[in-house]
mmCIF file of C-alpha atoms in Angstrom:
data_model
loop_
_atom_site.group_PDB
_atom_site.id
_atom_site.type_symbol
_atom_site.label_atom_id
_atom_site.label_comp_id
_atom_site.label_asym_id
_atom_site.label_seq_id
_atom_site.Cartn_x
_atom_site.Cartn_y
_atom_site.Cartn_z
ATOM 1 C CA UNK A 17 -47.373 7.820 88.473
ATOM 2 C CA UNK A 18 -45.057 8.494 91.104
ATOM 3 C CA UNK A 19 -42.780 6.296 93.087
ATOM 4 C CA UNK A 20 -45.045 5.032 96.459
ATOM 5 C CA UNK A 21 -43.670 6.728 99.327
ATOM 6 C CA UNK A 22 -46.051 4.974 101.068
ATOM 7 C CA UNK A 23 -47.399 6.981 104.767
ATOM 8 C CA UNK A 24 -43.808 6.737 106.758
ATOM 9 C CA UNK A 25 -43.603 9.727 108.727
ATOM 10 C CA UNK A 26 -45.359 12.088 106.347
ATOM 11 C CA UNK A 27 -47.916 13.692 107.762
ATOM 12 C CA UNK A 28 -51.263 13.900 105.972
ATOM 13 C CA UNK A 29 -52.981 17.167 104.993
ATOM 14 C CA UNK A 30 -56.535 16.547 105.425
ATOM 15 C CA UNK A 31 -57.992 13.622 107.575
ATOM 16 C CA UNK A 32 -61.407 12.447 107.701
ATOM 17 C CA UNK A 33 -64.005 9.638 108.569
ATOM 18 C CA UNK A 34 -66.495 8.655 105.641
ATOM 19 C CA UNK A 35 -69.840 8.709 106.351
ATOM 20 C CA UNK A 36 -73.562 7.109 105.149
ATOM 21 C CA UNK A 37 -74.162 10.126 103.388
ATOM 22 C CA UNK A 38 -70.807 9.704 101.236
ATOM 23 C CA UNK A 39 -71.813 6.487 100.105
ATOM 24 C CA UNK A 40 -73.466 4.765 97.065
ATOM 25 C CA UNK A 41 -76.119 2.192 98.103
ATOM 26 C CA UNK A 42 -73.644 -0.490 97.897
ATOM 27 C CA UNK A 43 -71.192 1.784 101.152
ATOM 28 C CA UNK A 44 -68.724 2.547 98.539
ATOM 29 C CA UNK A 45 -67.496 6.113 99.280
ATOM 30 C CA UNK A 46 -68.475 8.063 95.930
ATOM 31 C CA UNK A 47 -65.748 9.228 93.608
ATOM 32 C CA UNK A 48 -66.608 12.436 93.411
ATOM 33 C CA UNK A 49 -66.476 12.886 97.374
ATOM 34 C CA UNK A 50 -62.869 11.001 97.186
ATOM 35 C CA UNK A 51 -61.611 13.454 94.202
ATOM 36 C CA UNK A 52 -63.292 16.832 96.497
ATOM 37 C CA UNK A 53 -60.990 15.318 99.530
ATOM 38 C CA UNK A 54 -57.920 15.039 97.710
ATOM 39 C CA UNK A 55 -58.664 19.044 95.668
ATOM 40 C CA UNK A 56 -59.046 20.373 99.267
ATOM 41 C CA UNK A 57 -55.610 18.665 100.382
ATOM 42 C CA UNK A 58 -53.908 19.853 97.118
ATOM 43 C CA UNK A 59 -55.521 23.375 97.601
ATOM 44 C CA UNK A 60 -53.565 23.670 100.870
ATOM 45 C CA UNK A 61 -50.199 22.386 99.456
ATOM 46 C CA UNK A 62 -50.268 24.653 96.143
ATOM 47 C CA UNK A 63 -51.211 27.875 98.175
ATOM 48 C CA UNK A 64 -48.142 26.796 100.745
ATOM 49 C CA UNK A 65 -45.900 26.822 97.722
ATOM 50 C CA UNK A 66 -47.956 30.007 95.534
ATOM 51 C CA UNK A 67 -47.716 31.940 98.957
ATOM 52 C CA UNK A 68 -51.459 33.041 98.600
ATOM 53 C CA UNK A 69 -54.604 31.638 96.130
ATOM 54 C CA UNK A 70 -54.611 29.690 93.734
ATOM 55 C CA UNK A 71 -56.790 27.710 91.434
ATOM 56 C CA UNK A 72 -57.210 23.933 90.321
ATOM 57 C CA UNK A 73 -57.100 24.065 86.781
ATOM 58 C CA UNK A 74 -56.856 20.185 85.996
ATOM 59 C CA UNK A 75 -56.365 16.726 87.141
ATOM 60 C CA UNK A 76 -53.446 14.927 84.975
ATOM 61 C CA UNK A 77 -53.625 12.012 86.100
ATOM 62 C CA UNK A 78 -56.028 9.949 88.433
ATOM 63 C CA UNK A 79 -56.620 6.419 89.337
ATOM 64 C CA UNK A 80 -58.856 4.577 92.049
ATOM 65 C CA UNK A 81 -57.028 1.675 92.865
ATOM 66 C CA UNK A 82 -59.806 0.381 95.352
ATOM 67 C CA UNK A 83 -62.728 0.935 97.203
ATOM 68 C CA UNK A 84 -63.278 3.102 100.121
ATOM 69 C CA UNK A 85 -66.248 1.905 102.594
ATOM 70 C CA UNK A 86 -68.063 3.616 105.426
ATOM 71 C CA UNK A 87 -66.625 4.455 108.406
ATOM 72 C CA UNK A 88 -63.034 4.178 106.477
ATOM 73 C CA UNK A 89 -60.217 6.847 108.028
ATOM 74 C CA UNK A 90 -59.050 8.849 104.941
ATOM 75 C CA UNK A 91 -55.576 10.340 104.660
ATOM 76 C CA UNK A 92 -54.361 12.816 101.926
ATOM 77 C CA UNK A 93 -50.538 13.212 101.252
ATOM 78 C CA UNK A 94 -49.443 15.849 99.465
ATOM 79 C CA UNK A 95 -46.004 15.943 97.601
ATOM 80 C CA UNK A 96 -44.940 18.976 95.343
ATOM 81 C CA UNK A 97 -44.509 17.453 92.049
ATOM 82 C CA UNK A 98 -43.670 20.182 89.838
ATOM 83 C CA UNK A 99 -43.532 24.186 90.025
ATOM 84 C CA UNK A 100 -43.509 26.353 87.115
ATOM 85 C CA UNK A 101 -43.714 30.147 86.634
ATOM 86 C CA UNK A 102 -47.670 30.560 87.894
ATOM 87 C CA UNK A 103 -48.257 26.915 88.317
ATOM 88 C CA UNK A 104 -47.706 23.763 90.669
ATOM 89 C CA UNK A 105 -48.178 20.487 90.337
ATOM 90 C CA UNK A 106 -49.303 18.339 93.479
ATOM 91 C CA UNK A 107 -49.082 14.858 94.231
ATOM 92 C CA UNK A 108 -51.771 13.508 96.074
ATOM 93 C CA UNK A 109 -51.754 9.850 97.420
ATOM 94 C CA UNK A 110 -55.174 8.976 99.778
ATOM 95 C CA UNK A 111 -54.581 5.953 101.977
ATOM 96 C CA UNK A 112 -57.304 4.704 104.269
ATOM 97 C CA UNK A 113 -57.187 2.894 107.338
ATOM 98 C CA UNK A 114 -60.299 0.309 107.913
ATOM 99 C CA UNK A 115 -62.178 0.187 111.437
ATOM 100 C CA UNK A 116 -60.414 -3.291 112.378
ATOM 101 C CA UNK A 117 -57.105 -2.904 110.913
ATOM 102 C CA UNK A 118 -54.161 -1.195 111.207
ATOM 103 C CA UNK A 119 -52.162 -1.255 108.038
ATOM 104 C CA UNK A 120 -52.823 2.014 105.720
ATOM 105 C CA UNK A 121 -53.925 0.797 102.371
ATOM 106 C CA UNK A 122 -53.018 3.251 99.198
ATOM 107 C CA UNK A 123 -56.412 3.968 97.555
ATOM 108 C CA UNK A 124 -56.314 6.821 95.645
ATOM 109 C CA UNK A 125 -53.513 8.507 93.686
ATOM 110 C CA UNK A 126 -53.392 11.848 91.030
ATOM 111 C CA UNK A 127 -51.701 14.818 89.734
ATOM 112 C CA UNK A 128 -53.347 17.992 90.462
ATOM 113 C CA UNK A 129 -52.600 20.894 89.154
ATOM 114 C CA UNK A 130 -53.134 24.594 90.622
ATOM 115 C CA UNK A 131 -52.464 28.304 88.879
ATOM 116 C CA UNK A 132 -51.219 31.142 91.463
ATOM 117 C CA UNK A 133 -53.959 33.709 90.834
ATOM 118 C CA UNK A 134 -54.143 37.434 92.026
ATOM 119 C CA UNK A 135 -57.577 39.392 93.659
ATOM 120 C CA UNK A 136 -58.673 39.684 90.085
ATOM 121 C CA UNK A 137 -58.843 35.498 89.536
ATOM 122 C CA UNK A 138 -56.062 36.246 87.001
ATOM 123 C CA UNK A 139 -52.583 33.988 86.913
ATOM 124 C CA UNK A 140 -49.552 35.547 88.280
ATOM 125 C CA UNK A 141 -46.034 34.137 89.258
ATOM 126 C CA UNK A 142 -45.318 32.651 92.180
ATOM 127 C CA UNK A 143 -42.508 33.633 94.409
ATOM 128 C CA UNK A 144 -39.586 32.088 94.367
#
């Protein structure tokens, strides 16, 4: 994984409260909602750098390091890991802040990766 950068001044891409209906029956925020936040954020970044669509075609890398709960404030970072000839790989650290503290804690971290793709869905380079 990459080096922590922790939050510092970078500025997250997508923000968002959890909510009941993210949760298990236990108020642990559901994996799959976490890993939909984090596509979303690394959507945005890859089509900054592909200068149009583009495509998740896998997840390298992922690992939960702890829970989120309801009511949590979710960040998602985004740092450009990697850029090929039709493909970019993102980053993506998610840090939440809990309703009676302050401190960020790093939750979430992966390696998303994203295809440039033309009107036709098919890969094509990305500008330079």
């Amino acid at each position: 994984m990459a080096e922590d950068k922790g939050t510092g001044d970078r500025q997250p891409v997508v923000q968002t409260i959890t909510m009941p209906a993210d949760a298990n029956g236990n108020g642990d925020i559901f994996g799959g909602w976490v890993l939909s936040q984090m596509d979303i954020a690394g959507g945005v970044a890859a089509g900054r750098v592909c200068k149009g669509r583009c495509a998740t075609v896998a997840i390298d890398s992922m690992t939960f390091h702890r829970p989120i709960s309801i009511g949590d404030l979710v960040s998602v970072y985004c740092d450009v890991a990697r850029i090929g000839t039709t493909s970019v790989t993102i980053h993506i650290d998610t840090y939440v802040t809990r309703r009676d503290e302050s401190q960020p804690i790093k939750v979430t971290e992966g390696n998303f990766v994203f295809v440039a793709i033309d009107d036709d869905g098919k890969p094509r380079s990305i500008p330079k």
